[in-house]
Coordinates of C-alpha atoms in Angstrom, one line a residue:
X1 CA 12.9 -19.2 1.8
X2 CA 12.8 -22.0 4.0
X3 CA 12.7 -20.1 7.4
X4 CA 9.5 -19.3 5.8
X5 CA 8.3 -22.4 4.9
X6 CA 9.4 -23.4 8.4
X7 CA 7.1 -20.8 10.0
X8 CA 4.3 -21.8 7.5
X9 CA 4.4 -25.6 8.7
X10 CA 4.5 -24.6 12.6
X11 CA 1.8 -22.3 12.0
X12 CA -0.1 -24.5 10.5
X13 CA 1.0 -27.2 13.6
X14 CA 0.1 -24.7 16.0
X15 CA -3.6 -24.6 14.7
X16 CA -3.8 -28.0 14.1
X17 CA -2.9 -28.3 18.0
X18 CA -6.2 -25.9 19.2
X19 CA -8.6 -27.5 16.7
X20 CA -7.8 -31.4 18.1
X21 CA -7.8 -29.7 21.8
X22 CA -10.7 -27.4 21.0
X23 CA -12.4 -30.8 19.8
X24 CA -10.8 -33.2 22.9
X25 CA -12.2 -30.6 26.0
X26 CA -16.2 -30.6 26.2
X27 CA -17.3 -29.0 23.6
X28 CA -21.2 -28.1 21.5
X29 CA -20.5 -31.1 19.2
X30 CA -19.1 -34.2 21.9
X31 CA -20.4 -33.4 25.4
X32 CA -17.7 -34.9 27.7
X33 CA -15.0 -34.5 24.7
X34 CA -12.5 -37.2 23.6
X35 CA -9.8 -38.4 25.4
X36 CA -8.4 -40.3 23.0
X37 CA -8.2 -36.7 20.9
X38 CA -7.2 -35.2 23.9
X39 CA -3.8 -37.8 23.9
X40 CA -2.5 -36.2 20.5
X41 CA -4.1 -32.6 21.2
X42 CA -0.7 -31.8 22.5
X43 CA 1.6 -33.3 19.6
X44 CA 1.5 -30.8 16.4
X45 CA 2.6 -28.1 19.4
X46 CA 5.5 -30.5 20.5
X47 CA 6.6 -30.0 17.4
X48 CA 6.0 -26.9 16.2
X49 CA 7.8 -25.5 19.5
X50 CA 11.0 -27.9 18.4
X51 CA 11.3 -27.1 15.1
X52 CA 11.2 -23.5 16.1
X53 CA 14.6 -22.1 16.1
X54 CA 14.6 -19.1 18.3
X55 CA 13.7 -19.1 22.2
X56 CA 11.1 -16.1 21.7
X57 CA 9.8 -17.7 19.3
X58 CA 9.0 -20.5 21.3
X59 CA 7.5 -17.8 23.6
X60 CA 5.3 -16.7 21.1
X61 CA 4.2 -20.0 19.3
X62 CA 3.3 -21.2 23.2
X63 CA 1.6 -18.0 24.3
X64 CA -0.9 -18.3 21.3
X65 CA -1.7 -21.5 21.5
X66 CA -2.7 -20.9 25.2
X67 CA -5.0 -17.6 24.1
X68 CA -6.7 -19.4 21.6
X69 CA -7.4 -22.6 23.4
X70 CA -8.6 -20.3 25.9
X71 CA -10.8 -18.8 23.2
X72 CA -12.0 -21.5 21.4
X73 CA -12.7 -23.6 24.7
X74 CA -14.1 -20.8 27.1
X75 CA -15.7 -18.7 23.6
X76 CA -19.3 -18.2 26.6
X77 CA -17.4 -16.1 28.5
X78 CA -18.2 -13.3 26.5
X79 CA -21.6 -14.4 27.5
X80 CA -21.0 -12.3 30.9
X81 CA -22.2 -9.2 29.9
X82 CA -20.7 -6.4 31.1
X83 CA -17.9 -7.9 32.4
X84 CA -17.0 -9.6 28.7
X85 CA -14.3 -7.2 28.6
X86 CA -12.6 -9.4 31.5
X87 CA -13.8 -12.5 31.6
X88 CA -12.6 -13.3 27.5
X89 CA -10.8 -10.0 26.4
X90 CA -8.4 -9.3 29.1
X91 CA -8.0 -12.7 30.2
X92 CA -6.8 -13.7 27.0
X93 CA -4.0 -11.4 26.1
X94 CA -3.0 -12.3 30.2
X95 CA -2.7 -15.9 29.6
X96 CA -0.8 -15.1 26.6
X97 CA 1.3 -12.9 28.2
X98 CA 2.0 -15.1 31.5
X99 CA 2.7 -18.3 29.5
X100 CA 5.6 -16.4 27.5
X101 CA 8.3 -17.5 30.2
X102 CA 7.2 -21.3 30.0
X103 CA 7.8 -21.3 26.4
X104 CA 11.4 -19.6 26.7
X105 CA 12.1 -22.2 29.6
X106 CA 11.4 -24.8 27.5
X107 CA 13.7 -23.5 24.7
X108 CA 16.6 -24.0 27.4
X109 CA 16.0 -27.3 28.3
X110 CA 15.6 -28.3 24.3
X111 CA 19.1 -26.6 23.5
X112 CA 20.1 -28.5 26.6
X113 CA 19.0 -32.0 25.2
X114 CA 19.8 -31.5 21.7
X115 CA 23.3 -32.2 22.6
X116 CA 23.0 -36.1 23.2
X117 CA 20.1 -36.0 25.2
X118 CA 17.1 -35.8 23.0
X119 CA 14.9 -38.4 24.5
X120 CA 14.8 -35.8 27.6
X121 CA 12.7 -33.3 25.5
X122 CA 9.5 -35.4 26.4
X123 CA 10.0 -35.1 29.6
X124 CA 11.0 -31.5 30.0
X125 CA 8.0 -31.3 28.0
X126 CA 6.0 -32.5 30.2
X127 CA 7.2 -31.2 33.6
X128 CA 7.1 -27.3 32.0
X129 CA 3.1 -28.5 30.9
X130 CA 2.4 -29.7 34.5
X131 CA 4.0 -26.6 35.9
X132 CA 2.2 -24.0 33.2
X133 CA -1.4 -25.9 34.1
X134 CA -0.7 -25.7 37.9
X135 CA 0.4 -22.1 38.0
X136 CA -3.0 -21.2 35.5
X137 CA -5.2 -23.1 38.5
X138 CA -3.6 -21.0 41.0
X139 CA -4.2 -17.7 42.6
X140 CA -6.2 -13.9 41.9
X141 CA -6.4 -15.3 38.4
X142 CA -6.4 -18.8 38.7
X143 CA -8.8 -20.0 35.6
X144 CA -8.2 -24.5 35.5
X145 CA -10.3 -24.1 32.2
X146 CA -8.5 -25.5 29.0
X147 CA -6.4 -27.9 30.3
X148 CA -5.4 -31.4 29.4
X149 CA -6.6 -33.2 32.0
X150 CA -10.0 -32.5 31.4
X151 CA -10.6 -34.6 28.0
X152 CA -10.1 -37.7 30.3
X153 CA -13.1 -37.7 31.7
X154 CA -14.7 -40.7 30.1
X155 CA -11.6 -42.5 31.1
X156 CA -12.0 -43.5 34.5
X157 CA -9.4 -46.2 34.5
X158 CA -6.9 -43.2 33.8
X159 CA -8.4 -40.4 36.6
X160 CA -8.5 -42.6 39.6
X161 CA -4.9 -41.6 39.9
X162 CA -5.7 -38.0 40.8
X163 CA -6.5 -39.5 44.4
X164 CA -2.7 -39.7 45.2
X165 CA -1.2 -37.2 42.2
X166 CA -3.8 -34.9 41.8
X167 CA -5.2 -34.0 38.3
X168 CA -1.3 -33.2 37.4
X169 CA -0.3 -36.6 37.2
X170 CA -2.7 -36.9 34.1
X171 CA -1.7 -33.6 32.5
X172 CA 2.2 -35.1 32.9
X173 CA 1.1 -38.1 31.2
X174 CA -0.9 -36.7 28.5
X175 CA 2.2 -33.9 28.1
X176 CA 4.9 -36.8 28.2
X177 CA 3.0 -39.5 25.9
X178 CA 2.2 -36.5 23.2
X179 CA 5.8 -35.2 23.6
X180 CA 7.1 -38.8 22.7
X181 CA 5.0 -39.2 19.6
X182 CA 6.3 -35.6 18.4
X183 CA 9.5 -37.5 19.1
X184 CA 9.1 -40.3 17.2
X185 CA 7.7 -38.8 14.2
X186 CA 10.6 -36.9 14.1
X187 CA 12.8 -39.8 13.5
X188 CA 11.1 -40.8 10.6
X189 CA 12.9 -37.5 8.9
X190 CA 16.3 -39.7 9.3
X191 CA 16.4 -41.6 6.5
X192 CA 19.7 -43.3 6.7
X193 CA 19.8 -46.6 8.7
X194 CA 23.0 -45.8 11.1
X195 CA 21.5 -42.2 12.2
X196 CA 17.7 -44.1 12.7
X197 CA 19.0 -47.1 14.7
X198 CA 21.6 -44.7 16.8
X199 CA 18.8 -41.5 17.6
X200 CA 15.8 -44.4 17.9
X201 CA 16.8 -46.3 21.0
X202 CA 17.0 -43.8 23.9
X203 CA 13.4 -43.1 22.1
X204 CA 12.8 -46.3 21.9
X205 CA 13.6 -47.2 25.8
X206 CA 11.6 -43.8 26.7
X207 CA 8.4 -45.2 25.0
X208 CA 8.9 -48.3 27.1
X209 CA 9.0 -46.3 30.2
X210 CA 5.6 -44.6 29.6
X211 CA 4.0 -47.6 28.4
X212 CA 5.3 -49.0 32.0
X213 CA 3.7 -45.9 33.9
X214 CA 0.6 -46.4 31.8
X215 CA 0.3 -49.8 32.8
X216 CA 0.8 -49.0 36.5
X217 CA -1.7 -46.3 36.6
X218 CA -4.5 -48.2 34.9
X219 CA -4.4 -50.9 37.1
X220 CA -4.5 -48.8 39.8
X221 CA -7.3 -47.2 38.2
X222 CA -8.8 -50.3 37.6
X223 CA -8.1 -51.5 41.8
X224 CA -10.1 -48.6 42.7
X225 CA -12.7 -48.8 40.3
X226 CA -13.7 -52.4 41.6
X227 CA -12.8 -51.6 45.2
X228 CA -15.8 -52.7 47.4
X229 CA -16.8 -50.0 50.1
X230 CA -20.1 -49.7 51.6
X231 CA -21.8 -46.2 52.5
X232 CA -22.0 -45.6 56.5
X233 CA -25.0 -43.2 56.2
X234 CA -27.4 -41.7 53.4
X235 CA -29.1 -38.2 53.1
X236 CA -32.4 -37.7 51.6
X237 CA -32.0 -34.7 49.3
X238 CA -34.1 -32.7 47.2
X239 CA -32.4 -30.7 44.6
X240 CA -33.9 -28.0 42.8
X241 CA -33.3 -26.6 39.5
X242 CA -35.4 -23.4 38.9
X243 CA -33.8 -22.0 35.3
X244 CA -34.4 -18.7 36.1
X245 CA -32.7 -15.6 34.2
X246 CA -29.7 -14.8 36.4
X247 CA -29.8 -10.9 34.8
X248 CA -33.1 -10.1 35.0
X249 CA -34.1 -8.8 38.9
X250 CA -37.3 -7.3 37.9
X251 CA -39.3 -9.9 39.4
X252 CA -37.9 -11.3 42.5
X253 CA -41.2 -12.3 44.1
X254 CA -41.6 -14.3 41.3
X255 CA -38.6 -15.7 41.0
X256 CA -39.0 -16.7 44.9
X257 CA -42.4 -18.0 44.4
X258 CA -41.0 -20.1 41.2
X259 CA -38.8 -22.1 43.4
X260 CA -40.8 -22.6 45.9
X261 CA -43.4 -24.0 43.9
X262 CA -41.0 -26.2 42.5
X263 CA -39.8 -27.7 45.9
X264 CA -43.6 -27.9 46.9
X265 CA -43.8 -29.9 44.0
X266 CA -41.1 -32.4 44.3
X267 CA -42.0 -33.1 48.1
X268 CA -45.4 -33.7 46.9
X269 CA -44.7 -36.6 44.7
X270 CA -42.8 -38.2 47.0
X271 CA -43.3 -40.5 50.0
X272 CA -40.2 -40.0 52.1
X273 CA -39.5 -36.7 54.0
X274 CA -35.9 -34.8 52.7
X275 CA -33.3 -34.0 55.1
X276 CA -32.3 -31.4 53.2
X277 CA -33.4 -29.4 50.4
X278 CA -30.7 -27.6 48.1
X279 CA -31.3 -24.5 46.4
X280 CA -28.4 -23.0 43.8
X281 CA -26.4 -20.0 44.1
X282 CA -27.5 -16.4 44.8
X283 CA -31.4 -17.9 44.9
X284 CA -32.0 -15.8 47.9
X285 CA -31.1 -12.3 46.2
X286 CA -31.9 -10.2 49.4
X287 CA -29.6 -10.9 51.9
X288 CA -31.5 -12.9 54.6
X289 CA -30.4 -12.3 57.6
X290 CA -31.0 -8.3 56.9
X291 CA -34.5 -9.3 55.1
X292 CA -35.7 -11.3 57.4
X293 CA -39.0 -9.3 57.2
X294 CA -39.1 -9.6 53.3
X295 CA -39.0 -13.9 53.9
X296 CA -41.7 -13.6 56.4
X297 CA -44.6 -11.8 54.3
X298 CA -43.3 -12.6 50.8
X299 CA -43.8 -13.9 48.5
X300 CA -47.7 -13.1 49.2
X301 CA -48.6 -15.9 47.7
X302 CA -46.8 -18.6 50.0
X303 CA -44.0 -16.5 51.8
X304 CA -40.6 -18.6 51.8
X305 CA -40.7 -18.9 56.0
X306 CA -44.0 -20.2 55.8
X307 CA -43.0 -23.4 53.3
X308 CA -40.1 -23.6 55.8
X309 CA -42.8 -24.5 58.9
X310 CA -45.0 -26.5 57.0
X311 CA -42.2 -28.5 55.2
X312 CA -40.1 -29.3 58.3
X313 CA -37.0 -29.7 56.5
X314 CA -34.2 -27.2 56.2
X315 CA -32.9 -25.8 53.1
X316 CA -29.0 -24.7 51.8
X317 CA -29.8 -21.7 49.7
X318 CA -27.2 -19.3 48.5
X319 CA -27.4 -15.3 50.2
X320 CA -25.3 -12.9 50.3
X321 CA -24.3 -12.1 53.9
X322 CA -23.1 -8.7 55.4
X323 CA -19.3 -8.7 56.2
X324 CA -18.2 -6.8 59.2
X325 CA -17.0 -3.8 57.9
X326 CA -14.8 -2.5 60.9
X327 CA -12.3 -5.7 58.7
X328 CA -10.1 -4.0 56.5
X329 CA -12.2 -1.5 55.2
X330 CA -11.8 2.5 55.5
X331 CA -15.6 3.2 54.7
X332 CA -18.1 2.0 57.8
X333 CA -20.9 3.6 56.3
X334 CA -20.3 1.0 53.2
X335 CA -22.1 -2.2 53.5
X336 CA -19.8 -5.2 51.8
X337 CA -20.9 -8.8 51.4
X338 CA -19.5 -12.4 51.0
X339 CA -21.1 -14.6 48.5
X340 CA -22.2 -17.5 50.5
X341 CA -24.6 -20.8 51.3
X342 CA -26.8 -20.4 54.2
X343 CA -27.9 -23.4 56.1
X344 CA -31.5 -22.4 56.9
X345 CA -34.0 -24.2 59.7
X346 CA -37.6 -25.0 59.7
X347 CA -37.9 -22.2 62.0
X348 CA -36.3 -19.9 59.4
X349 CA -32.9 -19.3 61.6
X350 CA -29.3 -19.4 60.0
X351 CA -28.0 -23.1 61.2
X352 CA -24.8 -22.2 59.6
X353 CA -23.3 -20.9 56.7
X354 CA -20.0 -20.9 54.5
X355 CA -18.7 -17.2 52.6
X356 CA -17.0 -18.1 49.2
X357 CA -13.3 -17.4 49.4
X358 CA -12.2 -17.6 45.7
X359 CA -13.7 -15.0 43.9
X360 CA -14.3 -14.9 40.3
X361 CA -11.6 -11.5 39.5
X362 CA -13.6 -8.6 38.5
X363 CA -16.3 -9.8 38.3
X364 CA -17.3 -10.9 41.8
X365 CA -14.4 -9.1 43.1
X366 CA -12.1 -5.9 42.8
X367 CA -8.6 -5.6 44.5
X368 CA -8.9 -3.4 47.4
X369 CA -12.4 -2.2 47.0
X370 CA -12.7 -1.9 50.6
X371 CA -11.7 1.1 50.0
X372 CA -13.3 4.2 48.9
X373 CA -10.7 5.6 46.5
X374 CA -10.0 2.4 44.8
X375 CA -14.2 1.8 44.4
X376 CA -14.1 5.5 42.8
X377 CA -11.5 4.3 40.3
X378 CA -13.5 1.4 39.2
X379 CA -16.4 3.3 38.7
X380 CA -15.0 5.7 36.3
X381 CA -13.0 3.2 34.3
X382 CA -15.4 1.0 34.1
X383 CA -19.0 2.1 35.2
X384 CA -19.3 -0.2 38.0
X385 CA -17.5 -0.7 41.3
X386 CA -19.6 -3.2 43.4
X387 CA -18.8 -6.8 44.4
X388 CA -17.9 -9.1 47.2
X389 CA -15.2 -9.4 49.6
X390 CA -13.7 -13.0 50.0
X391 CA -14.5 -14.7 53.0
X392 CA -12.1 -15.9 55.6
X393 CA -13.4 -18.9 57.4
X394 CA -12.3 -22.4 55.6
X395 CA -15.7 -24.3 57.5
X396 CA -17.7 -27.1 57.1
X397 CA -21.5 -27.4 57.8
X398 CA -23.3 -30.4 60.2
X399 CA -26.7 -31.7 59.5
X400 CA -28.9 -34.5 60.4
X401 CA -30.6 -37.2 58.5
X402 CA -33.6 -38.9 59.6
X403 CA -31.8 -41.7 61.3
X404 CA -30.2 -38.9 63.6
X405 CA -26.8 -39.1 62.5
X406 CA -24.6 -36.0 61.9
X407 CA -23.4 -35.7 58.3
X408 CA -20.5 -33.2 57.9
X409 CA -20.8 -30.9 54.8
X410 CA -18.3 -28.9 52.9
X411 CA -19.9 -26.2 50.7
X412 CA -17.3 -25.0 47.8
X413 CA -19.2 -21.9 45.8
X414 CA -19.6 -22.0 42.0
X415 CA -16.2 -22.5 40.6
X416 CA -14.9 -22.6 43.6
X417 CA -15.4 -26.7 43.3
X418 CA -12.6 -26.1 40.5
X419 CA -9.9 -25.9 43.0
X420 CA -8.5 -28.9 44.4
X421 CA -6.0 -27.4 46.5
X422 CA -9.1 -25.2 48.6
X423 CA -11.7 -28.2 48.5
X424 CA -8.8 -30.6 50.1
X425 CA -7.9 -28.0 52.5
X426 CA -11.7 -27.3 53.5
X427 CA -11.9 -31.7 53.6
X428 CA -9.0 -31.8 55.6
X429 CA -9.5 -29.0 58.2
X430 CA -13.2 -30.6 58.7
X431 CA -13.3 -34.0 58.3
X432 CA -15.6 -33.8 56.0
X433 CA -18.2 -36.6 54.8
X434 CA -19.7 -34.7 52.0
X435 CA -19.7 -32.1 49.0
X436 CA -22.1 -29.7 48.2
X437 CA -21.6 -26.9 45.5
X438 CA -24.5 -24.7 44.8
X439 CA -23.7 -22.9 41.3
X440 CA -25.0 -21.0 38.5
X441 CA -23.8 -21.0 35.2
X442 CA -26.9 -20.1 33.4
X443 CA -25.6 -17.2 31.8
X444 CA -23.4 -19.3 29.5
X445 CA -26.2 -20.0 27.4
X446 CA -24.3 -23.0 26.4
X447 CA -24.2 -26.3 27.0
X448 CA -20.2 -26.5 26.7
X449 CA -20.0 -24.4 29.7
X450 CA -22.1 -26.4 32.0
X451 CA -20.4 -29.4 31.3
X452 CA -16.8 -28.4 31.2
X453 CA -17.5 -26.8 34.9
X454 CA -19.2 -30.3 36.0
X455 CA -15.8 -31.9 34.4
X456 CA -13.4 -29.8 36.3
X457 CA -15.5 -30.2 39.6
X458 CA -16.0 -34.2 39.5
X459 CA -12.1 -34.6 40.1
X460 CA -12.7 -33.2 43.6
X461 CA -15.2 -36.9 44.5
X462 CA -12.0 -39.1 43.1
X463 CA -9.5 -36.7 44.6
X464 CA -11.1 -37.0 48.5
X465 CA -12.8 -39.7 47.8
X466 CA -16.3 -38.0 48.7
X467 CA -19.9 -38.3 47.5
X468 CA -20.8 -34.6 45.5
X469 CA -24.1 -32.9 45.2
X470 CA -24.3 -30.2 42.3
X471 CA -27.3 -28.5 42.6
X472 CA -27.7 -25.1 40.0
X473 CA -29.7 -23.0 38.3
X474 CA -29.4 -24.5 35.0
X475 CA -27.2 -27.7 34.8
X476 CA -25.1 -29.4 35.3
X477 CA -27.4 -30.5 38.9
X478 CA -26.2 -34.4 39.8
X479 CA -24.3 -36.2 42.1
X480 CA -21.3 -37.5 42.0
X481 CA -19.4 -40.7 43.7
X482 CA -16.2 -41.1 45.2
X483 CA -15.1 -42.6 41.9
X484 CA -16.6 -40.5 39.7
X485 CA -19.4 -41.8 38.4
X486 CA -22.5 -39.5 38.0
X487 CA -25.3 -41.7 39.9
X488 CA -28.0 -39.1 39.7
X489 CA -28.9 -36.1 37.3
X490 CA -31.0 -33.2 35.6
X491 CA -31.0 -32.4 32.2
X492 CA -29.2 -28.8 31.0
X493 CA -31.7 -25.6 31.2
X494 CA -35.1 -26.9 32.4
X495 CA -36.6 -26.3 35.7
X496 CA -37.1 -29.2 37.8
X497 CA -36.4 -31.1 41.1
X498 CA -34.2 -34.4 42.0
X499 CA -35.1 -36.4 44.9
X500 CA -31.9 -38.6 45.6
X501 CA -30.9 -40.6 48.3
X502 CA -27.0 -39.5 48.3
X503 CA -25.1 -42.4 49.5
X504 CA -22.4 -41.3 52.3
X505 CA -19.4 -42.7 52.9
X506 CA -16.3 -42.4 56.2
X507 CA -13.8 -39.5 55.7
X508 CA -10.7 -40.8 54.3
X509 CA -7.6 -38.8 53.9
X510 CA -5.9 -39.6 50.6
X511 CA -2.6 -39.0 49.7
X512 CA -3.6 -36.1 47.3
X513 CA -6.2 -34.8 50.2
X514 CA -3.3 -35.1 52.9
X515 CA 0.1 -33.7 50.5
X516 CA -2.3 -31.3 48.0
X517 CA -0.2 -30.1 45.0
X518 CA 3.5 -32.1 45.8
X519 CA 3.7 -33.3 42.6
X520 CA 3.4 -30.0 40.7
X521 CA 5.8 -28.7 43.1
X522 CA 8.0 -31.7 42.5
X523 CA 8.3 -30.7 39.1
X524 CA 8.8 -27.0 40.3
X525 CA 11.8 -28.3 41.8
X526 CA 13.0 -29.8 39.0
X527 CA 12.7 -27.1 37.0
X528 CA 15.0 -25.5 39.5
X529 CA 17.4 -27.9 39.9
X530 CA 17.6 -27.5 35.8
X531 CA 17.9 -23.8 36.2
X532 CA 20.9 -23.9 38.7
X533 CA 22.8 -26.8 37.0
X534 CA 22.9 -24.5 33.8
X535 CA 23.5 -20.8 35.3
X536 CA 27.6 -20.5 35.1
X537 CA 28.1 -21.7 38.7
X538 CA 26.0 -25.0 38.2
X539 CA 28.1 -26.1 35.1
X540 CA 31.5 -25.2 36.5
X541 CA 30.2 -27.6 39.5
X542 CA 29.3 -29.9 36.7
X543 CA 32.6 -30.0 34.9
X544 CA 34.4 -30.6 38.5
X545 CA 32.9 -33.5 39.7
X546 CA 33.0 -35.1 35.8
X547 CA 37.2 -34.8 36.1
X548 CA 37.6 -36.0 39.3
X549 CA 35.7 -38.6 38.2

């Protein structure tokens, strides 16, 4: 009777866990979330996963919590269409499936600290969390939806520290603060005095220690946030939100002719000449370097060259371009593409352009559909085999302002600004001065999904340091400082234009930009180390050194 009344009260824990997460991550009801929720999201799980007697069920209890946060938090993916199936379905019973080992792990380290070391369990807590989040962000799947450290956004003494940590360091906090509540509410079930006073101090001593690392972080946060640094250079930009439908291709002329009204527009009510104008994603729909004809004569109306001559300004529009197929592929009578941003002159020539290298998993892209027999596959499982091929070159983009001086781009694709560890290497390889994703989201539908993508992307300005320029189809289109701070914006699913003079300020290598993801590997390790001390080996090592000395 009471191992079920056990599995009641962690059930209920468990979701009482999603609902204060579901609540604490950007959400339809609070449009940045809560990070004060977002502190305690992670407690009724602490517990539930130590009250919890067996290691798979651990496992179990772990894995759905993940699946359903994913669920509740990422619910517009089914939004996808025809690729609902993966986006929400499939990805689902993955997560729950790939988390299992994390929640077994940390059922060692418990039964490892329940000996005489339970003020460890925080901690273990928090270094499995960190290395659970960091392997979710990585990789063919990688999906940095759903995690902790994106209720923090309207803290910003807290996230200047992803600079030198990356976004782990808040997830480790978050994880290590909830699992120390859990703790201490736990020693409120000892109700005589000797157990209280002789469990509550290493408790005690651990609560100190985070409110030290607290204390450090948000005065760092706090040093940064009042740091005075001057831009070097500016860049006139015109951003342009059209709204279109992202399904519906039965009217590409008009579609065309839509957005270039809309830039007409926005140059016309303003004085200064733009250095640059910024489409979104995929607003080109016919490749243009193989359409160059199409660009020339249409739309009839005002063709898209012809704005380009009479504006004098170049535009970064998103294409897809034609990837050599002789690469990897067994079919050269198949024509593949790379999603990418074209840099496109006044004359109408390609400048330059970037090919996205994370691709979203089946649904931008199918493992080995280079070649033939694997594209048959997909096409009778599924009813559709098409899609990009990643692209190989991790470039930056150079452009001018009207004072003449180069301005060095980096162009991260859709969710690709998600990534830290890709957007540092892109920074770092480049030099880069500047950030420009080009995305569209507009099939979410939701507001929820706009905004939980701009969350996840604005760590990248703190993380390098770097000015961002979101420009979409639908929201979220702003830009972003080094610290930040939106500065500049569009509201959610209207068409419209922004005409912003983005500030620009020297490269600077930080320590996340220069070391990427040491401290998730750094807990890795420590995971490790863990591992080996308790394999049979490990502790007869262990019990050797403790009688010599």
């Amino acid at each position: 009777m009471l191992n079920v009344f056990l599995k009641i009260m962690n059930f209920i824990l468990l979701l009482l866990s999603v609902f204060l997460m579901g609540i604490a991550l950007p959400n339809e009801l609070l449009t940045f979330g809560s990070w004060p929720l977002g502190m305690i999201a992670l407690t009724p799980l602490y517990l539930a996963l130590v009250l919890t007697k067996r290691r798979w069920g651990k496992a179990v209890l772990f894995g759905l919590w993940v699946a359903a946060v994913h669920i509740v938090s990422s619910f517009w993916l089914a939004n996808f269409r025809d690729f609902a199936v993966f986006t929400i379905g499939a990805s689902s019973i993955a997560y729950f499936l790939l988390v299992l080992p994390f929640g077994a792990f940390f059922h060692e380290t418990i039964v490892f600290a329940n000996k005489d070391k339970k003020y460890l369990r925080p901690i273990a807590f928090a270094v499995i969390w960190v290395f659970w989040e960091w392997f979710k962000s990585n990789g063919f799947l990688a999906y940095p939806w759903g995690t902790v450290f994106m209720t923090t956004y309207s803290c910003k003494l807290l996230t200047q520290i992803v600079d030198i940590t990356g976004v782990w360091g808040i997830s480790f906090l978050i994880a290590l603060f909830a699992g120390f509540l859990g703790e201490f509410i736990l020693l409120l079930r000892d109700t005589e005095r000797a157990v209280f006073l002789r469990t509550a101090k290493p408790v005690f001593r651990l609560g100190c220690f985070i409110i030290f690392l607290f204390a450090v972080v948000l005065s760092y946060g706090f040093f940064r946030l009042n740091e005075d640094v001057t831009p070097s250079k500016t860049l006139k930009t015109a951003i342009i939100q059209p709204y279109n439908d992202s399904w519906d291709y039965s009217d590409i002329d008009g579609t065309l002719t839509f957005g270039i009204n809309l830039t007409d527009d926005l140059l016309k009510h303003n004085d200064d000449k733009p250095d640059l104008i910024v489409w979104s994603e995929n607003s080109l729909v016919y490749s243009y370097p193989l359409s160059m004809d199409y660009y020339i004569l249409n739309p009839e109306v005002r063709p898209f060259r012809k704005m380009l001559i009479e504006n004098q300004t170049p535009i970064l529009a998103g294409s897809p371009l034609p990837f050599a197929n002789e690469d990897g592929t067994d079919d050269k009578n198949y024509q593949f593409f790379t999603n990418s941003v074209c840099l496109i002159g006044s004359n109408g020539d390609i400048l330059d352009s970037y090919s996205k290298i994370q691709l979203v998993p089946f649904a931008e892209y199918m493992p080995f559909v280079q070649y033939k027999f694997v594209r048959n596959l997909f096409r009778k499982l599924v009813g559709f085999s098409s899609g990009f091929l990643p692209g190989k070159n991790y470039n930056a983009i150079d452009i001018k302002n009207s004072e003449n001086e180069n301005i060095r781009f980096i162009a991260p694709i859709c969710f690709e600004d998600a990534f830290a560890s890709l957007c540092a290497t892109l920074h770092n390889t480049n030099k880069s001065e500047l950030i420009i994703n080009l995305t569209d989201d507009s099939w979410s539908n939701t507001k929820s999904a706009e905004y939980q993508h701009f969350v996840v992307a604005h760590f990248r300005s703190i993380e390098l340091r770097t000015t961002m320029i979101r420009s979409t189809n639908a929201g979220y289109s702003c830009v972003i400082d080094p610290w930040g701070n939106v500065i500049g914006d569009l509201p959610l699913f209207c068409s419209g234009g922004l005409f912003f003079e983005v500030p620009i300020y020297p490269h600077r290598q930080t320590i996340y930009s220069k070391y990427k993801d040491w401290f998730p590997l750094l807990c890795v390790g420590l995971l490790f180390l863990f591992a080996v001390s308790n394999t049979r080996f490990g502790c007869k090592v262990l019990r050797k050194n403790a009688k010599v000395k």
